mmCIF file of C-alpha atoms in Angstrom:
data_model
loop_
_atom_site.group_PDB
_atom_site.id
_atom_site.type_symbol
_atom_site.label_atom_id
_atom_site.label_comp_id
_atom_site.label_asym_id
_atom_site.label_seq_id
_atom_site.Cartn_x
_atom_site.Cartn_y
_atom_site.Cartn_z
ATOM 1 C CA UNK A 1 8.259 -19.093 5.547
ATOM 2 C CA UNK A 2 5.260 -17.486 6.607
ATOM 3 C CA UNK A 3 3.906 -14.556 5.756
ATOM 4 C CA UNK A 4 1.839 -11.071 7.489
ATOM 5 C CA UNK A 5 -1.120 -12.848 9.165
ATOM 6 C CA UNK A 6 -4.238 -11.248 9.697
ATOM 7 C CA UNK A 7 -7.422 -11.741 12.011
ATOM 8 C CA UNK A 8 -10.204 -11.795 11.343
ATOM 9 C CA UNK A 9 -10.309 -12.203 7.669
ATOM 10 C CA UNK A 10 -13.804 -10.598 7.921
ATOM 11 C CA UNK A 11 -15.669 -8.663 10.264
ATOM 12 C CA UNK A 12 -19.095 -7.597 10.085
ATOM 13 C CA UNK A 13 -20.460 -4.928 12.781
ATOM 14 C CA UNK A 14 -23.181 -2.912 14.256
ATOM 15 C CA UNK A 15 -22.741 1.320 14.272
ATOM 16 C CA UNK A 16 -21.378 1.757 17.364
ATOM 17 C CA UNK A 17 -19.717 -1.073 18.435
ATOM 18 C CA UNK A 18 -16.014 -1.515 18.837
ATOM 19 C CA UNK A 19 -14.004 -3.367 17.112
ATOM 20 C CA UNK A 20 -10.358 -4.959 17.303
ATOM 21 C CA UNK A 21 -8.130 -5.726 14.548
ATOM 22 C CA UNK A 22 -5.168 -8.345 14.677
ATOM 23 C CA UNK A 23 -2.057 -8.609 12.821
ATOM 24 C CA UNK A 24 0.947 -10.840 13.114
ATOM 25 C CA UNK A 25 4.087 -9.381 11.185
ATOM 26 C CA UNK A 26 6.951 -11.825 9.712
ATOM 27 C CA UNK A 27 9.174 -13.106 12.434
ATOM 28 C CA UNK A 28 12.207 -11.121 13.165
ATOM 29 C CA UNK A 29 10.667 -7.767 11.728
ATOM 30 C CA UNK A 30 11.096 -4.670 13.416
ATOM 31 C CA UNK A 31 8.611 -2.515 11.715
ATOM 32 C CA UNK A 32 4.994 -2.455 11.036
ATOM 33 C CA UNK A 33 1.698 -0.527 8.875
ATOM 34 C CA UNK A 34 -0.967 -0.018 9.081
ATOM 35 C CA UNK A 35 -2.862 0.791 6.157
ATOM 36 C CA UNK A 36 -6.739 1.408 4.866
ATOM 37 C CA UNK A 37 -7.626 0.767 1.599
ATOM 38 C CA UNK A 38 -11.468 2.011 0.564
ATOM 39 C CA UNK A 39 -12.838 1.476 -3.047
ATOM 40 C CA UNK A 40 -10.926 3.604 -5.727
ATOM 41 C CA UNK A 41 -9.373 5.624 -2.568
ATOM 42 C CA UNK A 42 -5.762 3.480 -2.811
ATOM 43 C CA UNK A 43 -3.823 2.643 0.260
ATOM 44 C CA UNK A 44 -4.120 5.252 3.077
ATOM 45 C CA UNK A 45 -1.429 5.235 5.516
ATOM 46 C CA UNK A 46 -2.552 4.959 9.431
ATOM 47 C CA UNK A 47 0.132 4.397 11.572
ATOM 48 C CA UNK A 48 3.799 2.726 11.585
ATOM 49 C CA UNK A 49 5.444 1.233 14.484
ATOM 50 C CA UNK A 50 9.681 0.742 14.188
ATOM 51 C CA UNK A 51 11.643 -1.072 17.044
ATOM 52 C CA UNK A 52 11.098 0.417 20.749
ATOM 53 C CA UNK A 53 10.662 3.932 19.000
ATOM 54 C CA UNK A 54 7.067 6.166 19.696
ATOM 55 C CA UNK A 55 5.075 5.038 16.605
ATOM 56 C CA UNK A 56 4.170 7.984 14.013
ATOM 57 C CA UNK A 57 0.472 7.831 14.295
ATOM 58 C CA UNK A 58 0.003 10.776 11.741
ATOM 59 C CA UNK A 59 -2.198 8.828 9.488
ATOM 60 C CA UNK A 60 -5.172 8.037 12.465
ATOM 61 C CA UNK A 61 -8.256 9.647 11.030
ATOM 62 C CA UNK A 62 -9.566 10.126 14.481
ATOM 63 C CA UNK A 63 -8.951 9.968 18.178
ATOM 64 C CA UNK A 64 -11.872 6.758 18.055
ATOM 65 C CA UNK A 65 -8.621 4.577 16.242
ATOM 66 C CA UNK A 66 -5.698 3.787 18.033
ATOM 67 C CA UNK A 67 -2.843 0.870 17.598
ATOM 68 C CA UNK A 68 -0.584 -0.720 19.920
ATOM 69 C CA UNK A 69 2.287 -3.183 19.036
ATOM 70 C CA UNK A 70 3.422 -5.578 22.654
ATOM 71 C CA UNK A 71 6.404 -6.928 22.679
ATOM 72 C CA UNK A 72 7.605 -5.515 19.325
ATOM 73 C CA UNK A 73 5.547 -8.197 17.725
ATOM 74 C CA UNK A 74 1.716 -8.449 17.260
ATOM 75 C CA UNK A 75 -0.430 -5.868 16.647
ATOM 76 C CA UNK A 76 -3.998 -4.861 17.230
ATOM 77 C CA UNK A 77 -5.518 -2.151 15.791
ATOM 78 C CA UNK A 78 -8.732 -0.538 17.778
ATOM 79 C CA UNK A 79 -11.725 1.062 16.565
ATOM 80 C CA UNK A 80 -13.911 2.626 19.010
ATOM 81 C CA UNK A 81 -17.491 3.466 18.580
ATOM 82 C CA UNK A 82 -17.462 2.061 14.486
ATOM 83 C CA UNK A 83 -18.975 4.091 12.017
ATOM 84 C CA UNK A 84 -20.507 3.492 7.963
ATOM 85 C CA UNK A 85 -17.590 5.243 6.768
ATOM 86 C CA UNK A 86 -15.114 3.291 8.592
ATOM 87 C CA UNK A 87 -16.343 0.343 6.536
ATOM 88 C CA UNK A 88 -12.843 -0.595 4.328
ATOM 89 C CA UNK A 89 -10.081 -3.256 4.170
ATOM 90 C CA UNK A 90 -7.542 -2.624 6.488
ATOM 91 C CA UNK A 91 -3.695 -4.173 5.662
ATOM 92 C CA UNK A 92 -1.167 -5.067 7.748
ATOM 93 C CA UNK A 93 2.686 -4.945 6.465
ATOM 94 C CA UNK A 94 6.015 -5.337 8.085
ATOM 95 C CA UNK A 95 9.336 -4.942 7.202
ATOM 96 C CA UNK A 96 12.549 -5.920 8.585
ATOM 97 C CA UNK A 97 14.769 -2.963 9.372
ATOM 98 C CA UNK A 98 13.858 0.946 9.849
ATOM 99 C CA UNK A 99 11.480 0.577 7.185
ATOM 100 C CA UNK A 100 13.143 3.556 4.798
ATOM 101 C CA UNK A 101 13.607 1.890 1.681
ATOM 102 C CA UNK A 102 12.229 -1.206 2.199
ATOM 103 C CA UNK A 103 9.964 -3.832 0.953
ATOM 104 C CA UNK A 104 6.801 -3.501 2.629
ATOM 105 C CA UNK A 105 5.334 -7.294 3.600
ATOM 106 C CA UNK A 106 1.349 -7.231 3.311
ATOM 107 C CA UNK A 107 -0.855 -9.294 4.749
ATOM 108 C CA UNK A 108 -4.286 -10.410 3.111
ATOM 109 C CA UNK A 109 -6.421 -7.313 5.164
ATOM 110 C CA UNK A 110 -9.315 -7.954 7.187
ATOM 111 C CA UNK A 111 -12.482 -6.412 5.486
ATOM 112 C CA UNK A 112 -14.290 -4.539 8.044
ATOM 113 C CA UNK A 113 -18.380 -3.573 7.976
ATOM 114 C CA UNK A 114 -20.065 -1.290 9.705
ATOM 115 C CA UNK A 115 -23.569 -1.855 9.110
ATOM 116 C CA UNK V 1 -4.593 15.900 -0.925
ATOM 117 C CA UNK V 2 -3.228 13.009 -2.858
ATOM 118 C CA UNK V 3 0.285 12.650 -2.725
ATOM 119 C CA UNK V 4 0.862 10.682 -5.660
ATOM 120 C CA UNK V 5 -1.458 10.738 -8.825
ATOM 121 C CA UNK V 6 -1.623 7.903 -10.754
ATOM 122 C CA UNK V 7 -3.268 7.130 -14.128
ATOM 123 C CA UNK V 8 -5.149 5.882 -15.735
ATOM 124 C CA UNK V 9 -7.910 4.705 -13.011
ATOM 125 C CA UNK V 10 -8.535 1.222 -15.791
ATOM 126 C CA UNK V 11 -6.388 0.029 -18.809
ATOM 127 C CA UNK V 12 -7.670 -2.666 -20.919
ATOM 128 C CA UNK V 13 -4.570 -4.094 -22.952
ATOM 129 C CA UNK V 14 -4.372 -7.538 -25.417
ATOM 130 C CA UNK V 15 -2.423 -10.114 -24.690
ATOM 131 C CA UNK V 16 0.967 -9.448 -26.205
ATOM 132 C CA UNK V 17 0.594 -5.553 -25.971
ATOM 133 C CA UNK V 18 2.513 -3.345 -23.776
ATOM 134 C CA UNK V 19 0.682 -1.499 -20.250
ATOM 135 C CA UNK V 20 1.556 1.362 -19.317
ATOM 136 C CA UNK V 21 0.745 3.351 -15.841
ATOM 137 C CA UNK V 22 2.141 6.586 -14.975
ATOM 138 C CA UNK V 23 2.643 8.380 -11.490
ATOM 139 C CA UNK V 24 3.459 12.253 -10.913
ATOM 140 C CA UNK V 25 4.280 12.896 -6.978
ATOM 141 C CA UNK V 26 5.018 16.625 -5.880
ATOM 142 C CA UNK V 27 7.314 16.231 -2.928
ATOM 143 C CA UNK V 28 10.675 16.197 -4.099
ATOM 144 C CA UNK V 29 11.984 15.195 -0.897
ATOM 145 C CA UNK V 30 10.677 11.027 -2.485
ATOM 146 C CA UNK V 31 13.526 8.567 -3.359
ATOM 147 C CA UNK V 32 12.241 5.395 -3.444
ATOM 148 C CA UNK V 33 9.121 4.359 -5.768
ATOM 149 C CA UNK V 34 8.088 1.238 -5.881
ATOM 150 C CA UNK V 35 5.088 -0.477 -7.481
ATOM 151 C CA UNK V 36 3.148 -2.947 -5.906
ATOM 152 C CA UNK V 37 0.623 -5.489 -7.769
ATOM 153 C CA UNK V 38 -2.503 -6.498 -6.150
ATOM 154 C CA UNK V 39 -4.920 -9.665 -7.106
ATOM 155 C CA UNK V 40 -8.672 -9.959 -5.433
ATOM 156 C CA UNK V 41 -8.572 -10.762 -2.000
ATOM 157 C CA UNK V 42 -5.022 -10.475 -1.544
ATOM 158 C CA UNK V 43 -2.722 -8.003 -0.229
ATOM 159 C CA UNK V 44 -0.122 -6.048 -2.157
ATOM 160 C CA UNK V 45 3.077 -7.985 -3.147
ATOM 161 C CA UNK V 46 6.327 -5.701 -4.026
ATOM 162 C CA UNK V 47 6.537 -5.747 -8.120
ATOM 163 C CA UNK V 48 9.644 -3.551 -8.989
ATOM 164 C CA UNK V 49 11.086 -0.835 -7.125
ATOM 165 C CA UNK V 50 13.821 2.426 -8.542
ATOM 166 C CA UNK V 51 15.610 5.177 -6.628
ATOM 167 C CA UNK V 52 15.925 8.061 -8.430
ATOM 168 C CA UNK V 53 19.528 7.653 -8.931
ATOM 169 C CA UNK V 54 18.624 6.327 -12.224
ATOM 170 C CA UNK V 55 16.222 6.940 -15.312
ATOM 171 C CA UNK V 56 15.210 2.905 -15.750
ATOM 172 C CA UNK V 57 15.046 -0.095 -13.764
ATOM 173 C CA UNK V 58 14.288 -3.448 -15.513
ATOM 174 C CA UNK V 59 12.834 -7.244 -14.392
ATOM 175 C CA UNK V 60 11.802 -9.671 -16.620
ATOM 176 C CA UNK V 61 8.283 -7.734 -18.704
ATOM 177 C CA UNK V 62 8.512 -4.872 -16.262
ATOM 178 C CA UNK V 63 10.364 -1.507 -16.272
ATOM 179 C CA UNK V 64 10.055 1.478 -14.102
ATOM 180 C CA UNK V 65 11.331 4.684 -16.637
ATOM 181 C CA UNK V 66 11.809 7.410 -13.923
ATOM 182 C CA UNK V 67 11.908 11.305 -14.936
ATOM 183 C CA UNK V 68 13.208 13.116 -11.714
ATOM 184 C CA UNK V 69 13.047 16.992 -13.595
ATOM 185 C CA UNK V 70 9.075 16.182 -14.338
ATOM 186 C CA UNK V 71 8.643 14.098 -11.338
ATOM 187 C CA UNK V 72 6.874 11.564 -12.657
ATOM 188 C CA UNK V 73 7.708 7.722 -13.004
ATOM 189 C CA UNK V 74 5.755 5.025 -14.729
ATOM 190 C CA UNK V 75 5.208 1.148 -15.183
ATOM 191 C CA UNK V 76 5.617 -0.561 -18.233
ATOM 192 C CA UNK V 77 5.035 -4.301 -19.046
ATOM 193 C CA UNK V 78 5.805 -5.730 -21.870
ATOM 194 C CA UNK V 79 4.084 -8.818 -23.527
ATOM 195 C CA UNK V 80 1.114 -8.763 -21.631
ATOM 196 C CA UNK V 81 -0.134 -11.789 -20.139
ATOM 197 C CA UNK V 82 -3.644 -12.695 -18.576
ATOM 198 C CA UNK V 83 -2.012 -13.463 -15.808
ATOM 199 C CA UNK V 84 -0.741 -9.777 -14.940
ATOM 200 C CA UNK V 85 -4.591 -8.830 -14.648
ATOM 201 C CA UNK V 86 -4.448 -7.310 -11.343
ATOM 202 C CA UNK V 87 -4.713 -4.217 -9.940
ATOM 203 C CA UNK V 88 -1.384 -1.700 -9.732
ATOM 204 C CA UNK V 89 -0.795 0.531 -7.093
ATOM 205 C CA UNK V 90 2.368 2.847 -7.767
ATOM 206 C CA UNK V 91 3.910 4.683 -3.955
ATOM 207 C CA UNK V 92 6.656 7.288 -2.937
ATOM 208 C CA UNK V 93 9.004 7.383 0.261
ATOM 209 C CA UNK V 94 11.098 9.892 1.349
ATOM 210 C CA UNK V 95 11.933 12.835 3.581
ATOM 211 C CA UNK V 96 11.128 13.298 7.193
ATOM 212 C CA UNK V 97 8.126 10.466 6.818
ATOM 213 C CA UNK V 98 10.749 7.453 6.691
ATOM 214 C CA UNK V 99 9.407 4.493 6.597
ATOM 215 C CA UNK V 100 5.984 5.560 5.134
ATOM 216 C CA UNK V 101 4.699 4.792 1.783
ATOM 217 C CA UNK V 102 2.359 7.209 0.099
ATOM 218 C CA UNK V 103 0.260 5.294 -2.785
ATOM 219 C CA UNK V 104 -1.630 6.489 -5.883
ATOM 220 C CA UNK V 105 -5.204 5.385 -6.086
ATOM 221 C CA UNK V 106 -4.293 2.242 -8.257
ATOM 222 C CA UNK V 107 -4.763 1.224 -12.004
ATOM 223 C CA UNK V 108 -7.088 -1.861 -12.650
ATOM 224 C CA UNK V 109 -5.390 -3.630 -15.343
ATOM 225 C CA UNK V 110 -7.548 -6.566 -17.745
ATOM 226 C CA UNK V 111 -5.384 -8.388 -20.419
ATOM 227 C CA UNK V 112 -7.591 -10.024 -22.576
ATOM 228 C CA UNK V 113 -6.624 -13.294 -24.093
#
């Protein structure tokens, strides 16, 4: 079956400029990451969204990022006013219950550049 | 600060030898680890996952040993195959975070042929 999907695969922008990340989760699961993974920094949790409840956006370096999940399916994550140091991959997972104790789904990441 | 430390940051191993990665975490409230395995331009795929309900978990070439009084946990595969070159990324749940997975920086593993 298919997998995490992810749009675009790449994306290069101008400091400044906004940008808007897709992802599209495996059918039928209820939660979904967010993730940012810079070079030799690991995976760095942004936000997680489960079922209808308020996501846990603890991980959201600043108030310029921002998520939203409609109709408890897609995703697009939102990056306002891009800066160099935002430049990173940025990974999509889902998973099919609450999320505690399960596999984590990852999509392929969209590389983002802020130039 | 970093959650969970991992080491070492590269590991260059023969083909046939044994890898080994190890993870310390502080937060004692963790129970589930699991390690994920990364190749170039591809996201993480699940590897092998333990609770801490026991000391060893075993797949095929891969075991987790788990050590819950030194909090620490590592990777071992056996027989090491170019094909496991990747890069290893060991991660921690648990406690009022749920569904959140805290990673270590990740181990770049080369098996040479």
């Amino acid at each position: 079956g298919a997998g995490v999907s992810q749009s675009p695969s790449n994306k290069v922008t101008e400091k400044g400029k906004d940008v808007e990340l897709r992802c599209d989760p495996i059918s039928g699961h209820t939660a979904l990451y967010w993730y940012r993974q810079s070079l030799g920094q690991g995976l760095e949790f942004l936000i997680y969204f489960q079922g209808n409840s308020a996501p846990d956006k603890s991980g959201l370096p600043s108030d310029r990022f921002s998520a939203e999940r409609t109709g408890g399916s897609v995703s697009t994550l939102t990056i306002q006013r891009t800066q160099q140091e935002d430049s990173a991959v940025y990974l999509c997972a889902s998973s099919l219950g609450q999320g505690y104790q399960e596999t984590q789904y990852f999509g392929p990441g969209t590389r983002l550049l802020v130039l | 600060q970093q959650q969970v430390k991992q080491s070492p940051q590269s590991l260059i191993v023969q083909k046939g030898g044994i890898s080994i990665i190890n993870c310390a975490y502080e937060n004692t409230a963790f129970d589930y680890f699991p390690w994920y395995q990364q190749f170039p331009g591809k996201g993480p795929a699940l590897l092998i996952a333990i609770r801490p309900d026991v000391s060893e978990k075993k797949e095929g070439r891969f075991t987790i040993s788990f050590n819950k009084s030194a909090k620490q946990f590592s990777l071992h595969i056996m027989d090491s195959q170019p094909g496991d070159s990747a890069t290893y990324f060991c991660a921690a749940m648990g406690g009022s975070t749920l569904g959140r997975l805290y990673f270590g920086r990740g181990t770049q593993l080369t098996v040479w042929p």
